[in-house]
Amino acid sequence: VQGETIYRRVLLKVSGESLQGSGPDAIDPEAVSYIADQIIDAHSRGVEVAAVVGGGNIWRGSAAERRGMERSTADYAGMVATIINGLALQDALERRGIITRTQSALPIQAVAEPYIRRRAIRHLEKGRVVLFCAGSGNPYMSTDTASALRALEVGAEVLLMAKNGVDGVYDSDPKTNPEAVRFGNLEYLDAVNRRLEVMDSTAMTLCMDNEMPIIVFDIFERGAMGRILRGDVVGTTIDD
Ligand code: UDP
């Protein structure tokens, strides 16, 4: 399938939720394998793939804060959670023979490389998959914001927002409103102003200010990722 792509380098946001699949545990090995297969499919097309791994399946700082925990500490715990997910995904990729480098925004030398932008780019150029963990390394931020940031830093052409069971951006919640309509295309400002639940506004405005196109899609829809890489219209595209 080499060459069947319009992209040279992409940044994939893998939410913690997608690694949970529909299983009862925080991490479902089958879901992790499936996500790894999607990355490998892209890699086999010659696309350089970097992924930011979320942590919401294990821990969310905002939820812990609501239960009384100090916010920054809660957020650091959330960043640590993303490292656990990163290791699971790294394992699934390497078991399939894909050379993977995991970089962490928080120093944790024994398990992951530190985040070094130029080294990450070098890994990508050498055909390695790069996983970014620990978000941005800062509390009060999300892995969505980290995705926008890393996409810009490594020069990705698109930010692929992989969702678990939702195939794009709707004008209302499709899980509760059967009349909900999916957008094919959205402008950044619309997404921000309508407070659509795509990503938090910090992440969205970072993409808007720096013209990073976003594609929101359901990674569990078979073949969706491959179609995006071929240039087909899938899910919702957000740009200007
Ligand atoms: N987090 C943070 N700074 C970051 C990225 C993440 O503090 O730059 C923390 C935050 O508490 C967040 C948690 O890590 O709730 C897990 O990340 P996120 O909720 O973005 O994961 P996802 O929803 O993508 O699974």
PDB file of N, CA and C in Angstrom, residues 166-186 190-191 193-198 236:
ATOM      1  N   VAL A 166     -17.834   7.794  17.855  1.00  0.00           N
ATOM      2  CA  VAL A 166     -18.508   8.982  17.299  1.00  0.00           C
ATOM      3  C   VAL A 166     -17.767   9.355  16.021  1.00  0.00           C
ATOM      4  N   ASP A 167     -18.520   9.444  14.901  1.00  0.00           N
ATOM      5  CA  ASP A 167     -17.844   9.566  13.608  1.00  0.00           C
ATOM      6  C   ASP A 167     -17.685  11.001  13.115  1.00  0.00           C
ATOM      7  N   GLY A 168     -17.572  11.941  14.034  1.00  0.00           N
ATOM      8  CA  GLY A 168     -17.359  13.321  13.619  1.00  0.00           C
ATOM      9  C   GLY A 168     -17.966  14.279  14.625  1.00  0.00           C
ATOM     10  N   VAL A 169     -18.174  15.504  14.176  1.00  0.00           N
ATOM     11  CA  VAL A 169     -18.724  16.541  15.048  1.00  0.00           C
ATOM     12  C   VAL A 169     -20.184  16.775  14.685  1.00  0.00           C
ATOM     13  N   TYR A 170     -21.047  16.751  15.681  1.00  0.00           N
ATOM     14  CA  TYR A 170     -22.484  16.933  15.488  1.00  0.00           C
ATOM     15  C   TYR A 170     -22.948  18.251  16.093  1.00  0.00           C
ATOM     16  N   ASP A 171     -24.122  18.720  15.633  1.00  0.00           N
ATOM     17  CA  ASP A 171     -24.651  19.969  16.178  1.00  0.00           C
ATOM     18  C   ASP A 171     -25.261  19.775  17.565  1.00  0.00           C
ATOM     19  N   SER A 172     -25.508  18.505  17.932  1.00  0.00           N
ATOM     20  CA  SER A 172     -25.925  18.190  19.303  1.00  0.00           C
ATOM     21  C   SER A 172     -25.487  16.742  19.561  1.00  0.00           C
ATOM     22  N   ASP A 173     -25.647  16.280  20.776  1.00  0.00           N
ATOM     23  CA  ASP A 173     -25.113  14.962  21.130  1.00  0.00           C
ATOM     24  C   ASP A 173     -25.884  13.827  20.423  1.00  0.00           C
ATOM     25  N   PRO A 174     -25.250  13.123  19.493  1.00  0.00           N
ATOM     26  CA  PRO A 174     -25.963  12.076  18.747  1.00  0.00           C
ATOM     27  C   PRO A 174     -26.384  10.891  19.628  1.00  0.00           C
ATOM     28  N   LYS A 175     -25.785  10.793  20.808  1.00  0.00           N
ATOM     29  CA  LYS A 175     -26.158   9.687  21.701  1.00  0.00           C
ATOM     30  C   LYS A 175     -27.502   9.941  22.371  1.00  0.00           C
ATOM     31  N   THR A 176     -27.854  11.242  22.535  1.00  0.00           N
ATOM     32  CA  THR A 176     -29.133  11.552  23.184  1.00  0.00           C
ATOM     33  C   THR A 176     -30.144  12.138  22.200  1.00  0.00           C
ATOM     34  N   ASN A 177     -29.682  12.722  21.105  1.00  0.00           N
ATOM     35  CA  ASN A 177     -30.586  13.335  20.131  1.00  0.00           C
ATOM     36  C   ASN A 177     -30.499  12.617  18.776  1.00  0.00           C
ATOM     37  N   PRO A 178     -31.521  11.824  18.431  1.00  0.00           N
ATOM     38  CA  PRO A 178     -31.486  11.073  17.159  1.00  0.00           C
ATOM     39  C   PRO A 178     -31.506  11.995  15.938  1.00  0.00           C
ATOM     40  N   GLU A 179     -31.913  13.257  16.129  1.00  0.00           N
ATOM     41  CA  GLU A 179     -31.980  14.222  15.026  1.00  0.00           C
ATOM     42  C   GLU A 179     -30.654  14.960  14.810  1.00  0.00           C
ATOM     43  N   ALA A 180     -29.665  14.641  15.633  1.00  0.00           N
ATOM     44  CA  ALA A 180     -28.384  15.355  15.559  1.00  0.00           C
ATOM     45  C   ALA A 180     -27.796  15.255  14.151  1.00  0.00           C
ATOM     46  N   VAL A 181     -27.247  16.355  13.674  1.00  0.00           N
ATOM     47  CA  VAL A 181     -26.689  16.404  12.324  1.00  0.00           C
ATOM     48  C   VAL A 181     -25.164  16.523  12.388  1.00  0.00           C
ATOM     49  N   ARG A 182     -24.501  15.719  11.578  1.00  0.00           N
ATOM     50  CA  ARG A 182     -23.043  15.746  11.561  1.00  0.00           C
ATOM     51  C   ARG A 182     -22.542  16.794  10.567  1.00  0.00           C
ATOM     52  N   PHE A 183     -21.524  17.531  10.959  1.00  0.00           N
ATOM     53  CA  PHE A 183     -20.892  18.491  10.062  1.00  0.00           C
ATOM     54  C   PHE A 183     -19.867  17.767   9.194  1.00  0.00           C
ATOM     55  N   GLY A 184     -19.843  18.109   7.898  1.00  0.00           N
ATOM     56  CA  GLY A 184     -18.784  17.574   7.035  1.00  0.00           C
ATOM     57  C   GLY A 184     -17.550  18.438   7.189  1.00  0.00           C
ATOM     58  N   ASN A 185     -17.830  19.737   7.272  1.00  0.00           N
ATOM     59  CA  ASN A 185     -16.752  20.705   7.375  1.00  0.00           C
ATOM     60  C   ASN A 185     -17.161  21.791   8.359  1.00  0.00           C
ATOM     61  N   LEU A 186     -16.221  22.263   9.115  1.00  0.00           N
ATOM     62  CA  LEU A 186     -16.486  23.302  10.116  1.00  0.00           C
ATOM     63  C   LEU A 186     -15.341  24.282  10.097  1.00  0.00           C
ATOM     64  N   ASP A 190     -16.383  28.616  14.297  1.00  0.00           N
ATOM     65  CA  ASP A 190     -17.682  27.989  14.557  1.00  0.00           C
ATOM     66  C   ASP A 190     -17.561  26.959  15.658  1.00  0.00           C
ATOM     67  N   ALA A 191     -16.512  26.137  15.547  1.00  0.00           N
ATOM     68  CA  ALA A 191     -16.317  25.076  16.534  1.00  0.00           C
ATOM     69  C   ALA A 191     -16.104  25.676  17.925  1.00  0.00           C
ATOM     70  N   ASN A 193     -17.074  28.899  18.920  1.00  0.00           N
ATOM     71  CA  ASN A 193     -18.249  29.663  19.348  1.00  0.00           C
ATOM     72  C   ASN A 193     -19.446  28.802  19.707  1.00  0.00           C
ATOM     73  N   ARG A 194     -19.642  27.698  18.961  1.00  0.00           N
ATOM     74  CA  ARG A 194     -20.791  26.847  19.258  1.00  0.00           C
ATOM     75  C   ARG A 194     -20.510  25.918  20.431  1.00  0.00           C
ATOM     76  N   ARG A 195     -19.311  26.018  20.986  1.00  0.00           N
ATOM     77  CA  ARG A 195     -18.907  25.173  22.115  1.00  0.00           C
ATOM     78  C   ARG A 195     -19.163  23.690  21.814  1.00  0.00           C
ATOM     79  N   LEU A 196     -18.856  23.312  20.605  1.00  0.00           N
ATOM     80  CA  LEU A 196     -19.032  21.911  20.221  1.00  0.00           C
ATOM     81  C   LEU A 196     -17.985  21.083  20.946  1.00  0.00           C
ATOM     82  N   GLU A 197     -18.386  19.889  21.352  1.00  0.00           N
ATOM     83  CA  GLU A 197     -17.473  19.067  22.145  1.00  0.00           C
ATOM     84  C   GLU A 197     -16.479  18.299  21.268  1.00  0.00           C
ATOM     85  N   VAL A 198     -15.623  19.049  20.612  1.00  0.00           N
ATOM     86  CA  VAL A 198     -14.615  18.420  19.769  1.00  0.00           C
ATOM     87  C   VAL A 198     -13.341  18.248  20.571  1.00  0.00           C
ATOM     88  N   THR A 236     -15.450  14.735  10.202  1.00  0.00           N
ATOM     89  CA  THR A 236     -15.589  16.196  10.121  1.00  0.00           C
ATOM     90  C   THR A 236     -14.210  16.831  10.014  1.00  0.00           C
TER      91      THR A 236
END
